[in-house]
C-alpha positions as a Markdown table, in Angstrom:
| # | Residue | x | y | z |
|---|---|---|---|---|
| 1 | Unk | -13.7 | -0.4 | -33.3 |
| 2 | Unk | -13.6 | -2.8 | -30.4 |
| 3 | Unk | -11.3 | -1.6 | -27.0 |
| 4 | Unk | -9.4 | -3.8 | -25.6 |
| 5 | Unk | -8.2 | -3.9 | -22.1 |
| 6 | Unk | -4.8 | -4.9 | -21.6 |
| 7 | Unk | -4.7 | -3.9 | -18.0 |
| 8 | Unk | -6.2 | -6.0 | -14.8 |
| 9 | Unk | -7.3 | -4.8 | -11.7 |
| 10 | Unk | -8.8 | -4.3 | -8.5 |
| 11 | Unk | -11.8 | -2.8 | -7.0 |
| 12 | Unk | -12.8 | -2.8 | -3.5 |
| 13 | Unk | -14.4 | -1.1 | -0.7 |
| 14 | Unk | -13.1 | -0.1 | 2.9 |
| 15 | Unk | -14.7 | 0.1 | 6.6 |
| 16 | Unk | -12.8 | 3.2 | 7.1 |
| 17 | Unk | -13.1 | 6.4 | 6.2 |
| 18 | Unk | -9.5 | 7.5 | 7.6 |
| 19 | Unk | -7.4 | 5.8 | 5.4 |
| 20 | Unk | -5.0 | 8.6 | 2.8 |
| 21 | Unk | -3.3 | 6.4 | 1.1 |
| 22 | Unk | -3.5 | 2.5 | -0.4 |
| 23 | Unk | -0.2 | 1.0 | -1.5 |
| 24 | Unk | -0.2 | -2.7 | -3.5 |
| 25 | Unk | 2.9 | -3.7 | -3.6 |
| 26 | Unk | 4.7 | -6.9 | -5.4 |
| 27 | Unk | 6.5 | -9.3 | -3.2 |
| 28 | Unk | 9.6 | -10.6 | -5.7 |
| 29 | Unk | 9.7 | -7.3 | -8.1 |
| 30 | Unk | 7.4 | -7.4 | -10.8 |
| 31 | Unk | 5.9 | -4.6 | -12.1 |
| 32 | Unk | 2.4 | -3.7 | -11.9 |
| 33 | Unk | 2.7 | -0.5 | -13.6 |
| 34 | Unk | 5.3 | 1.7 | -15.7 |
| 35 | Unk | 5.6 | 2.7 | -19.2 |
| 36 | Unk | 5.2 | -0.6 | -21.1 |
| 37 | Unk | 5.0 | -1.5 | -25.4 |
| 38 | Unk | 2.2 | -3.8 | -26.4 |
| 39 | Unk | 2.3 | -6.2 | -28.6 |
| 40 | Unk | -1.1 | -8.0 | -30.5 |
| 41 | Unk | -1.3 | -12.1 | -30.2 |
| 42 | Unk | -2.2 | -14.1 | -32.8 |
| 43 | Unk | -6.0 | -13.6 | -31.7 |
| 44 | Unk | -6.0 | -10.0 | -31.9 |
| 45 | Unk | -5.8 | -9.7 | -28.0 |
| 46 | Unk | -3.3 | -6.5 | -26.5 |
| 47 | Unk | -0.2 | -8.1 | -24.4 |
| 48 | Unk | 2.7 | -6.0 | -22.5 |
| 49 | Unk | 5.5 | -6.8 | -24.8 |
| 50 | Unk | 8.0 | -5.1 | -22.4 |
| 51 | Unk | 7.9 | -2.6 | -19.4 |
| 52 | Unk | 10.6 | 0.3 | -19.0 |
| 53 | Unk | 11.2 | 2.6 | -16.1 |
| 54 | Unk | 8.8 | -0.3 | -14.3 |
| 55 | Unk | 6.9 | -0.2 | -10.9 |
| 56 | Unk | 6.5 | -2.8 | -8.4 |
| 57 | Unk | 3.9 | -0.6 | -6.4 |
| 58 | Unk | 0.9 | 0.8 | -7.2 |
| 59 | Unk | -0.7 | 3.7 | -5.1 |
| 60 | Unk | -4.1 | 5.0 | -4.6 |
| 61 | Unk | -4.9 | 8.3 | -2.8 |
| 62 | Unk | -7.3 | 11.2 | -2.7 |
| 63 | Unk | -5.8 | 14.4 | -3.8 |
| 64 | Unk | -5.3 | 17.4 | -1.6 |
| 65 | Unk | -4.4 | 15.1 | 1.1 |
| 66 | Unk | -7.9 | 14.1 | 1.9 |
| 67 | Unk | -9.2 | 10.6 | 3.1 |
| 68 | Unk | -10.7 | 7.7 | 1.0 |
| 69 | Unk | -14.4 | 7.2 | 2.0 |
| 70 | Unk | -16.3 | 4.5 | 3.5 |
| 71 | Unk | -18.2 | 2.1 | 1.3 |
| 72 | Unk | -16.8 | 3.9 | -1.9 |
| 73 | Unk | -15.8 | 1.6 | -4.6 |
| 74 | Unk | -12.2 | 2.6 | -5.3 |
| 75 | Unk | -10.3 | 1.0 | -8.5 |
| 76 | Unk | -6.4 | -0.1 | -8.6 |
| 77 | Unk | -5.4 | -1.3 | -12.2 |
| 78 | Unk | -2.1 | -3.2 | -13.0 |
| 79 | Unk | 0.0 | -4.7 | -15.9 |
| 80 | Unk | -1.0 | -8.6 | -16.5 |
| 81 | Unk | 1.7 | -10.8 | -14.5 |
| 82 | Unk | 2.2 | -13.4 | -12.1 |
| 83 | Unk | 3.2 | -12.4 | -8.9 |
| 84 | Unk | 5.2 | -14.9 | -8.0 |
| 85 | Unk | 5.6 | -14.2 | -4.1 |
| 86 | Unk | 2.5 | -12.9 | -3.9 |
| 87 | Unk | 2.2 | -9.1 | -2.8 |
| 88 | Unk | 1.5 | -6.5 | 0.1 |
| 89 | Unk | -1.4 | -4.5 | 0.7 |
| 90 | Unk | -0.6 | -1.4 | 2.8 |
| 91 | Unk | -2.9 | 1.1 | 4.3 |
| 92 | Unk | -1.7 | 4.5 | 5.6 |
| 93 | Unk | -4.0 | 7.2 | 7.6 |
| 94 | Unk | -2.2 | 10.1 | 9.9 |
| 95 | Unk | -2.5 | 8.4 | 12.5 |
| 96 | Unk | -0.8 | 5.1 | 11.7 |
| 97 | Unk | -0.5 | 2.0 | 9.5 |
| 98 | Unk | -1.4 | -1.7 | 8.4 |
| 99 | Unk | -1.1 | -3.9 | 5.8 |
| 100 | Unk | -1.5 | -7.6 | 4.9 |
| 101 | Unk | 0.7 | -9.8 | 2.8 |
| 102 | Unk | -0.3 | -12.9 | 0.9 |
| 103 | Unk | 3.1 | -14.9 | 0.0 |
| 104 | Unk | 1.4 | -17.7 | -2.3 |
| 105 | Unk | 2.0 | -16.7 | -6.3 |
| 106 | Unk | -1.0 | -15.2 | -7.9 |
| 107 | Unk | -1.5 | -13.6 | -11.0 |
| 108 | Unk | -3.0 | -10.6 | -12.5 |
| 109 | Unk | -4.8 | -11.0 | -16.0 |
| 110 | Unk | -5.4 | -8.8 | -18.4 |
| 111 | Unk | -9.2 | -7.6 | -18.9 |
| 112 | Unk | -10.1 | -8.9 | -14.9 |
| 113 | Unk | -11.1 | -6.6 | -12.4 |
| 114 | Unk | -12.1 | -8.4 | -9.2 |
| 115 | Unk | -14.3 | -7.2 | -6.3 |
| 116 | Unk | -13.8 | -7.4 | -2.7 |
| 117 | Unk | -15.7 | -5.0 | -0.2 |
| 118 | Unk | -14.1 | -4.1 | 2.9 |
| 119 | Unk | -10.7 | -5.0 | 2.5 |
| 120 | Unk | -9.4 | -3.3 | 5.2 |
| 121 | Unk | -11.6 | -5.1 | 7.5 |
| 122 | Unk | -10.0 | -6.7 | 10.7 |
| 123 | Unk | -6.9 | -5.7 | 10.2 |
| 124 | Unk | -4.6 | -4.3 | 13.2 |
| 125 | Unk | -3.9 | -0.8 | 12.9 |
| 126 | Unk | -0.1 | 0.3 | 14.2 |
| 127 | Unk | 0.8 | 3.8 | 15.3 |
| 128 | Unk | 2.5 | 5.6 | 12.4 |
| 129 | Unk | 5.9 | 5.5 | 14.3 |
| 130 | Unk | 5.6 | 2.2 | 14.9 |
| 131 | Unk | 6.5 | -0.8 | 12.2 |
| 132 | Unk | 3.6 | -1.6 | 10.4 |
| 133 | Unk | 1.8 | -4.5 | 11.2 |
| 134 | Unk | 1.6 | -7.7 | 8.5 |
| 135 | Unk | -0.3 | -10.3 | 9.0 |
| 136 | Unk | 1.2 | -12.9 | 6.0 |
| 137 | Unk | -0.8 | -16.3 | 4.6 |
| 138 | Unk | 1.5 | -18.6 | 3.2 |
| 139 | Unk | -0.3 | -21.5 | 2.3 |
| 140 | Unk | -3.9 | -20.9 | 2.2 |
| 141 | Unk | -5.2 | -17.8 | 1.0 |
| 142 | Unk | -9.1 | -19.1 | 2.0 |
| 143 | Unk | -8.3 | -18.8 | 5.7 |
| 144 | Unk | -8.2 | -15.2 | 5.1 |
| 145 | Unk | -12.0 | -14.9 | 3.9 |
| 146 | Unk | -12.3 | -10.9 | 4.6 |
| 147 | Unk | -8.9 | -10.4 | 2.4 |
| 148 | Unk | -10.4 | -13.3 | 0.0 |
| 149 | Unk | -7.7 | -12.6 | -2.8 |
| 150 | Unk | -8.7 | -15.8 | -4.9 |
| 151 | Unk | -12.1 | -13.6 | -5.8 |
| 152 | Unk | -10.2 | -10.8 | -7.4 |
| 153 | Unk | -6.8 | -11.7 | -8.2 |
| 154 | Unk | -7.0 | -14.9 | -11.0 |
């Protein structure tokens, strides 16, 4: 018997070794995860055929309350979709918060898991009272090469 993904994904590394929690978050709504019926295409390949009690965020975080490590390749997965407005990466320590947001419409495929190491890197971290910090690309997702979305999101 063959497995077939029907999921997509994420995998990445960070510069900090601080960081408690990782949220990916969808822009206009869709759902990345959820509990979800699949239905088999004419090829034989797995597709969501609906999602119910769906999720437009996804979070990744080290049980017990401890922190994500440095250099560690960490794995996010998500339903296949296109994210229309793009999505929100958020990063949460004790001490505070950042995030960046890409607004141009990308999509998730099934069976893809891209890599980026060190996608936290440059970003400006906000005390955790404070609003967090987004730094949004709206046009062209190149100019953000450390956040280069185009190598792991189709």
């Amino acid at each position: 018997m063959m497995f077939k993904n029907i999921c997509g994904g994420l995998r990445f590394t960070l510069t900090e070794s601080r960081i408690k929690r990782i949220i990916f978050e969808s822009n206009n709504g869709e759902y990345l995860a959820g509990e979800f019926s699949v239905k088999f295409s004419s090829d034989g390949f797995p597709e969501v055929n609906s999602v119910n009690k769906g999720s437009r965020k996804v979070t990744l975080e080290k049980p017990n309350g401890g922190t994500l490590e440095a250099g560690q390749w960490y794995y996010m997965s998500f339903l296949p979709c296109v994210l229309s407005e793009g999505y929100t990466v958020t990063f949460i320590t004790d001490t505070g918060t950042a995030s960046f947001s890409v607004g141009k419409s990308q999509q998730i495929k099934r069976n893809t898991y891209g890599s980026l190491e060190n996608i936290d890197s440059g970003l400006t971290w906000e005390a955790a009272d404070n609003t967090e910090n987004t730094f949004v690309v709206e046009d062209d997702v190149e100019s953000i090469s450390k956040q280069d979305v185009s190598r792991y999101i189709g």
